[in-house]
Tab-separated table of C-alpha atoms in Angstrom:
chain	number	residue	atom	x	y	z
A	1	MET	CA	211.079	60.121	63.871
A	2	PRO	CA	208.710	57.140	63.935
A	3	SER	CA	206.098	57.137	61.203
A	4	THR	CA	203.374	56.750	63.830
A	5	VAL	CA	204.249	60.288	64.999
A	6	LEU	CA	205.209	61.841	61.669
A	7	MET	CA	202.141	60.883	59.660
A	8	PRO	CA	199.527	62.372	62.042
A	9	ALA	CA	201.667	65.508	62.351
A	10	LEU	CA	201.757	65.927	58.575
A	11	ALA	CA	198.020	65.263	58.412
A	12	LEU	CA	197.455	67.935	61.041
A	13	VAL	CA	199.432	70.397	58.944
A	14	ARG	CA	197.300	69.546	55.905
A	15	ALA	CA	194.146	70.003	57.998
A	16	SER	CA	195.163	73.591	58.747
A	17	HIS	CA	194.420	74.700	55.165
A	18	PRO	CA	198.130	75.447	54.648
A	19	GLU	CA	197.877	77.196	51.278
A	20	PRO	CA	195.474	79.990	52.316
A	21	ALA	CA	197.083	80.172	55.759
A	22	ALA	CA	200.515	80.712	54.231
A	23	ALA	CA	199.151	83.212	51.706
A	24	VAL	CA	197.336	85.350	54.275
A	25	THR	CA	200.299	85.243	56.658
A	26	THR	CA	202.671	86.271	53.882
A	27	VAL	CA	200.381	89.152	52.915
A	28	ALA	CA	200.277	90.294	56.548
A	29	GLY	CA	204.056	90.217	56.775
A	30	LEU	CA	204.481	92.205	53.558
A	31	LEU	CA	201.924	94.741	54.724
A	32	ALA	CA	203.635	95.049	58.116
A	33	TRP	CA	206.946	95.755	56.392
A	34	GLY	CA	205.262	98.170	53.991
A	35	VAL	CA	203.652	100.296	56.708
A	36	GLY	CA	206.918	100.669	58.594
A	37	HIS	CA	207.210	97.905	61.181
A	38	ARG	CA	210.722	97.048	62.286
A	39	GLY	CA	211.886	93.442	62.509
A	40	ALA	CA	210.296	92.652	65.875
A	41	GLY	CA	206.999	94.185	64.776
A	42	VAL	CA	206.932	92.185	61.545
A	43	VAL	CA	207.618	88.989	63.499
A	44	ALA	CA	204.821	89.756	65.991
A	45	VAL	CA	202.360	90.405	63.160
A	46	VAL	CA	203.359	87.268	61.267
A	47	LEU	CA	203.140	85.008	64.326
A	48	THR	CA	199.771	86.438	65.362
A	49	VAL	CA	198.243	86.055	61.916
A	50	ALA	CA	199.729	82.575	61.487
A	51	ALA	CA	198.211	81.450	64.797
A	52	SER	CA	194.795	82.844	63.882
A	53	GLN	CA	194.905	81.178	60.456
A	54	LEU	CA	195.808	77.837	62.006
A	55	ALA	CA	192.991	78.172	64.538
A	56	VAL	CA	190.399	78.872	61.855
A	57	GLY	CA	191.621	76.124	59.515
A	58	TRP	CA	191.721	73.464	62.206
A	59	ALA	CA	188.349	74.509	63.621
A	60	ASN	CA	186.854	74.335	60.148
A	61	ASP	CA	188.047	70.784	59.496
A	62	ALA	CA	187.108	69.564	62.971
A	63	LEU	CA	183.588	70.953	62.668
A	64	ASP	CA	183.121	69.813	59.069
A	65	ALA	CA	184.534	66.293	59.455
A	66	GLY	CA	181.137	64.610	59.250
A	67	ARG	CA	180.027	66.658	56.256
A	68	ASP	CA	183.343	66.131	54.463
A	69	ALA	CA	183.153	62.376	54.984
A	70	ALA	CA	179.583	62.322	53.672
A	71	VAL	CA	180.622	63.829	50.337
A	72	GLY	CA	183.823	61.783	49.995
A	73	ARG	CA	186.382	64.551	50.598
A	74	THR	CA	189.404	62.253	50.766
A	75	ASP	CA	191.637	65.350	50.538
A	76	LYS	CA	190.495	66.308	54.043
A	77	PRO	CA	192.739	64.565	56.608
A	78	VAL	CA	190.173	64.523	59.407
A	79	ALA	CA	187.411	63.128	57.200
A	80	ALA	CA	189.839	60.571	55.769
A	81	GLY	CA	190.876	59.417	59.243
A	82	ALA	CA	194.511	60.517	58.915
A	83	VAL	CA	194.220	62.615	62.073
A	84	SER	CA	191.547	62.526	64.746
A	85	ARG	CA	188.831	65.113	65.098
A	86	ARG	CA	189.718	65.518	68.779
A	87	SER	CA	193.390	66.257	68.044
A	88	THR	CA	192.415	68.791	65.408
A	89	ALA	CA	189.956	70.515	67.738
A	90	ARG	CA	192.606	70.694	70.476
A	91	ALA	CA	195.110	72.193	68.051
A	92	ALA	CA	192.503	74.775	67.026
A	93	ALA	CA	191.881	75.718	70.655
A	94	LEU	CA	195.609	76.106	71.380
A	95	ALA	CA	196.134	78.266	68.277
A	96	ALA	CA	193.093	80.372	69.178
A	97	LEU	CA	194.464	80.998	72.680
A	98	ALA	CA	197.901	81.817	71.262
A	99	THR	CA	196.531	84.498	68.923
A	100	PRO	CA	195.738	87.246	71.482
A	101	ALA	CA	198.796	86.309	73.555
A	102	LEU	CA	201.067	86.845	70.543
A	103	ALA	CA	199.221	90.016	69.536
A	104	LEU	CA	199.845	91.515	72.980
A	105	ALA	CA	203.524	91.718	72.028
A	106	THR	CA	202.445	94.816	70.055
A	107	ASN	CA	199.863	96.707	72.113
A	108	PRO	CA	196.410	96.084	73.664
A	109	SER	CA	194.461	97.942	70.951
A	110	ALA	CA	196.004	95.853	68.203
A	111	ALA	CA	195.499	92.673	70.229
A	112	LEU	CA	191.813	93.488	70.651
A	113	VAL	CA	191.361	93.900	66.900
A	114	ALA	CA	193.276	90.677	66.159
A	115	THR	CA	191.078	88.803	68.627
A	116	ALA	CA	187.912	90.253	67.120
A	117	GLY	CA	189.042	89.155	63.663
A	118	LEU	CA	189.665	85.630	64.930
A	119	LEU	CA	186.296	85.416	66.678
A	120	SER	CA	184.563	86.625	63.537
A	121	ALA	CA	186.271	83.928	61.447
A	122	LEU	CA	185.351	81.232	63.981
A	123	LEU	CA	181.726	82.390	63.827
A	124	TYR	CA	181.839	81.669	60.113
A	125	ASP	CA	182.881	78.071	60.802
A	126	TRP	CA	179.782	77.817	62.990
A	127	PRO	CA	177.022	78.916	62.659
A	128	LEU	CA	177.108	81.704	60.058
A	129	LYS	CA	178.258	79.608	57.077
A	130	PHE	CA	174.763	78.114	57.073
A	131	SER	CA	173.021	81.494	56.825
A	132	PRO	CA	172.608	84.433	54.411
A	133	LEU	CA	175.049	86.298	56.698
A	134	SER	CA	177.904	83.980	55.675
A	135	VAL	CA	179.716	86.826	53.905
A	136	LEU	CA	179.842	88.982	57.045
A	137	PRO	CA	182.656	87.146	58.887
A	138	TYR	CA	184.838	87.276	55.783
A	139	ALA	CA	184.352	91.018	55.476
A	140	VAL	CA	184.962	91.641	59.190
A	141	SER	CA	187.970	89.329	59.513
A	142	PHE	CA	189.694	90.544	56.349
A	143	GLY	CA	188.976	94.143	57.319
A	144	SER	CA	190.488	93.560	60.747
A	145	LEU	CA	193.781	92.339	59.266
A	146	PRO	CA	195.169	95.693	58.028
A	147	ALA	CA	193.566	97.395	61.029
A	148	PHE	CA	195.605	95.116	63.309
A	149	VAL	CA	198.789	95.635	61.293
A	150	VAL	CA	198.511	99.437	61.436
A	151	LEU	CA	197.396	99.576	65.075
A	152	ALA	CA	200.366	97.360	65.985
A	153	LEU	CA	202.748	100.180	65.020
A	154	PRO	CA	204.278	102.219	67.861
A	155	GLY	CA	201.728	104.741	69.051
A	156	ALA	CA	198.835	102.660	67.645
A	157	PRO	CA	197.936	105.009	64.757
A	158	GLN	CA	194.406	104.859	63.390
A	159	PRO	CA	194.139	102.669	60.278
A	160	PRO	CA	192.828	104.536	57.217
A	161	VAL	CA	189.150	103.883	56.526
A	162	TRP	CA	189.836	103.217	52.841
A	163	LEU	CA	192.361	100.507	53.736
A	164	VAL	CA	189.960	98.674	56.045
A	165	ALA	CA	187.131	99.038	53.504
A	166	ALA	CA	189.291	97.636	50.698
A	167	ALA	CA	190.275	94.632	52.813
A	168	ALA	CA	186.638	94.013	53.766
A	169	LEU	CA	185.627	94.086	50.083
A	170	LEU	CA	188.464	91.718	49.273
A	171	GLY	CA	187.332	89.347	52.020
A	172	ALA	CA	183.748	89.391	50.787
A	173	GLY	CA	184.966	88.582	47.291
A	174	ALA	CA	187.106	85.761	48.677
A	175	HIS	CA	184.032	84.220	50.285
A	176	PHE	CA	182.176	83.928	46.996
A	177	ALA	CA	185.241	82.657	45.141
A	178	ASN	CA	186.120	80.144	47.849
A	179	ALA	CA	182.597	78.709	47.905
A	180	LEU	CA	182.410	78.055	44.158
A	181	PRO	CA	184.112	74.612	44.050
A	182	ASP	CA	181.950	73.282	46.895
A	183	LEU	CA	178.459	74.536	45.981
A	184	ALA	CA	177.122	71.101	45.046
A	185	ASP	CA	178.701	69.256	47.997
A	186	ASP	CA	177.570	71.951	50.402
A	187	ALA	CA	174.008	71.742	49.120
A	188	ARG	CA	174.016	68.001	49.832
A	189	THR	CA	175.010	68.582	53.452
A	190	GLY	CA	172.738	71.480	54.328
A	191	VAL	CA	175.002	74.501	53.889
A	192	ARG	CA	172.958	77.450	52.649
A	193	GLY	CA	175.235	80.458	52.832
A	194	LEU	CA	174.859	83.497	50.626
A	195	PRO	CA	176.874	82.034	47.692
A	196	HIS	CA	174.620	78.968	47.670
A	197	ARG	CA	171.553	81.173	47.484
A	198	LEU	CA	173.017	83.187	44.611
A	199	GLY	CA	174.258	80.129	42.710
A	200	ALA	CA	177.418	79.719	40.644
A	201	VAL	CA	176.709	82.513	38.168
A	202	GLY	CA	175.744	85.004	40.860
A	203	SER	CA	178.713	84.051	43.030
A	204	ARG	CA	181.182	84.506	40.165
A	205	ALA	CA	179.733	87.926	39.425
A	206	ALA	CA	179.826	88.896	43.106
A	207	ALA	CA	183.430	87.707	43.497
A	208	ALA	CA	184.636	89.559	40.398
A	209	GLY	CA	182.791	92.756	41.314
A	210	LEU	CA	184.005	92.772	44.913
A	211	LEU	CA	187.639	92.088	43.962
A	212	LEU	CA	187.510	94.931	41.465
A	213	ALA	CA	185.899	97.228	44.052
A	214	ALA	CA	188.629	96.355	46.574
A	215	THR	CA	191.405	97.209	44.140
A	216	ALA	CA	189.687	100.417	43.004
A	217	THR	CA	189.328	101.486	46.644
A	218	LEU	CA	193.063	101.035	47.161
A	219	VAL	CA	193.737	103.151	44.076
A	220	ILE	CA	191.392	106.067	44.797
A	221	GLY	CA	191.423	105.946	48.600
A	222	PRO	CA	194.860	107.369	49.397
A	223	PRO	CA	195.494	111.092	48.907
A	224	GLY	CA	196.810	112.140	45.518
A	225	PRO	CA	196.029	111.045	41.977
A	226	PRO	CA	196.002	107.364	40.958
A	227	THR	CA	199.398	106.027	39.970
A	228	ALA	CA	200.356	103.949	36.939
A	229	VAL	CA	200.824	100.977	39.262
A	230	GLY	CA	197.329	101.521	40.607
A	231	LEU	CA	195.783	101.595	37.149
A	232	ALA	CA	197.681	98.419	36.259
A	233	ALA	CA	196.295	96.778	39.413
A	234	VAL	CA	192.740	97.697	38.422
A	235	THR	CA	193.349	96.190	34.978
A	236	ALA	CA	194.593	92.985	36.610
A	237	ALA	CA	191.507	92.874	38.835
A	238	VAL	CA	189.361	93.019	35.699
A	239	VAL	CA	191.319	90.403	33.740
A	240	VAL	CA	192.467	87.802	36.275
A	241	PRO	CA	189.112	86.493	37.616
A	242	PRO	CA	187.551	85.683	34.204
A	243	LEU	CA	190.739	83.925	33.124
A	244	THR	CA	190.786	81.759	36.228
A	245	TRP	CA	187.057	80.995	35.972
A	246	TYR	CA	187.727	79.763	32.438
A	247	GLY	CA	190.630	77.646	33.633
A	248	SER	CA	188.492	76.126	36.373
A	249	ARG	CA	186.057	74.746	33.802
A	250	ALA	CA	188.719	72.389	32.478
A	251	ALA	CA	189.335	70.982	35.952
A	252	SER	CA	185.599	70.577	36.517
A	253	ARG	CA	185.157	68.714	33.234
A	254	ALA	CA	187.987	66.388	34.245
A	255	GLY	CA	186.189	65.626	37.504
A	256	GLY	CA	188.634	67.512	39.699
A	257	ARG	CA	188.033	70.134	42.357
A	258	SER	CA	189.277	73.418	40.951
A	259	VAL	CA	191.001	75.888	43.251
A	260	ALA	CA	191.414	78.447	40.467
A	261	ALA	CA	188.877	80.798	42.048
A	262	PHE	CA	190.774	80.872	45.336
A	263	ARG	CA	194.048	81.411	43.529
A	264	ALA	CA	192.545	84.332	41.639
A	265	VAL	CA	191.816	85.964	44.990
A	266	MET	CA	195.393	85.360	46.117
A	267	VAL	CA	196.781	86.868	42.909
A	268	ILE	CA	194.619	89.972	43.279
A	269	THR	CA	195.562	90.210	46.969
A	270	LEU	CA	199.285	90.072	46.249
A	271	ILE	CA	198.879	92.670	43.495
A	272	ASP	CA	197.020	94.908	45.931
A	273	VAL	CA	199.727	94.531	48.585
A	274	VAL	CA	202.422	95.374	46.038
A	275	LEU	CA	200.344	98.421	45.106
A	276	LEU	CA	200.198	99.510	48.743
A	277	VAL	CA	203.866	98.913	49.456
A	278	SER	CA	205.034	100.629	46.282
A	279	SER	CA	202.798	103.658	46.796
A	280	GLY	CA	204.055	104.369	50.308
A	281	ARG	CA	200.762	106.090	51.130
A	282	VAL	CA	199.270	103.856	53.803
A	283	VAL	CA	199.900	105.772	57.053
């Protein structure tokens, strides 16, 4: 394949925020398997969530290209000129249109929830990331993920309230953790979301508290007493964030952009999914 085609394609992949997209899609697939989807159902869930993640990532980089260039984000392909803003915006639109179409392979109720989660995430990209309501799309979109997965089952069963609440808490925590590396750059370009108003110390506290609350909700929400796995998950939710915050200080001192906070969220998320799958008490 000619390099003139390959390089922009690779840049477009990098502009999709591949690490969080892959992590969230993997979590959705594990959850789908854990709640009882058969092969076709797992595939439908994975493709729908992957499309929505691509849409949000591409929309984010297309909208933020000017701001990213202003603060020297050479790791951002659009800002660096490796792929055009127009191509990225078109890819975002195609992925956004594909999301409800793929979700309809399950049932209309699930497709409606998947679409609502996507729209909420796109509203974060613009305009809510600039407002004190910036945490709301994270809570809504993360909460919609398990709701979609459960509703996509045959018969469209109602998702448990505790499961949706735990995912919403996890999403809110992810917002504060994800904003931490960019607080200074965001301030320079006019972003004043809730983490920026709370500052680094407040955002770390909010992220740690919300991640712990999400895990505790998964432990005490289902019927029956907490399990040993659940108590271990709560312990991890207490220990992992402070360890990663500490690790991020080394990267900051070296002048790098630490992603330790985001990875802490992913670790807690995977632990929580393992907790759910192993407990067998979702629906």
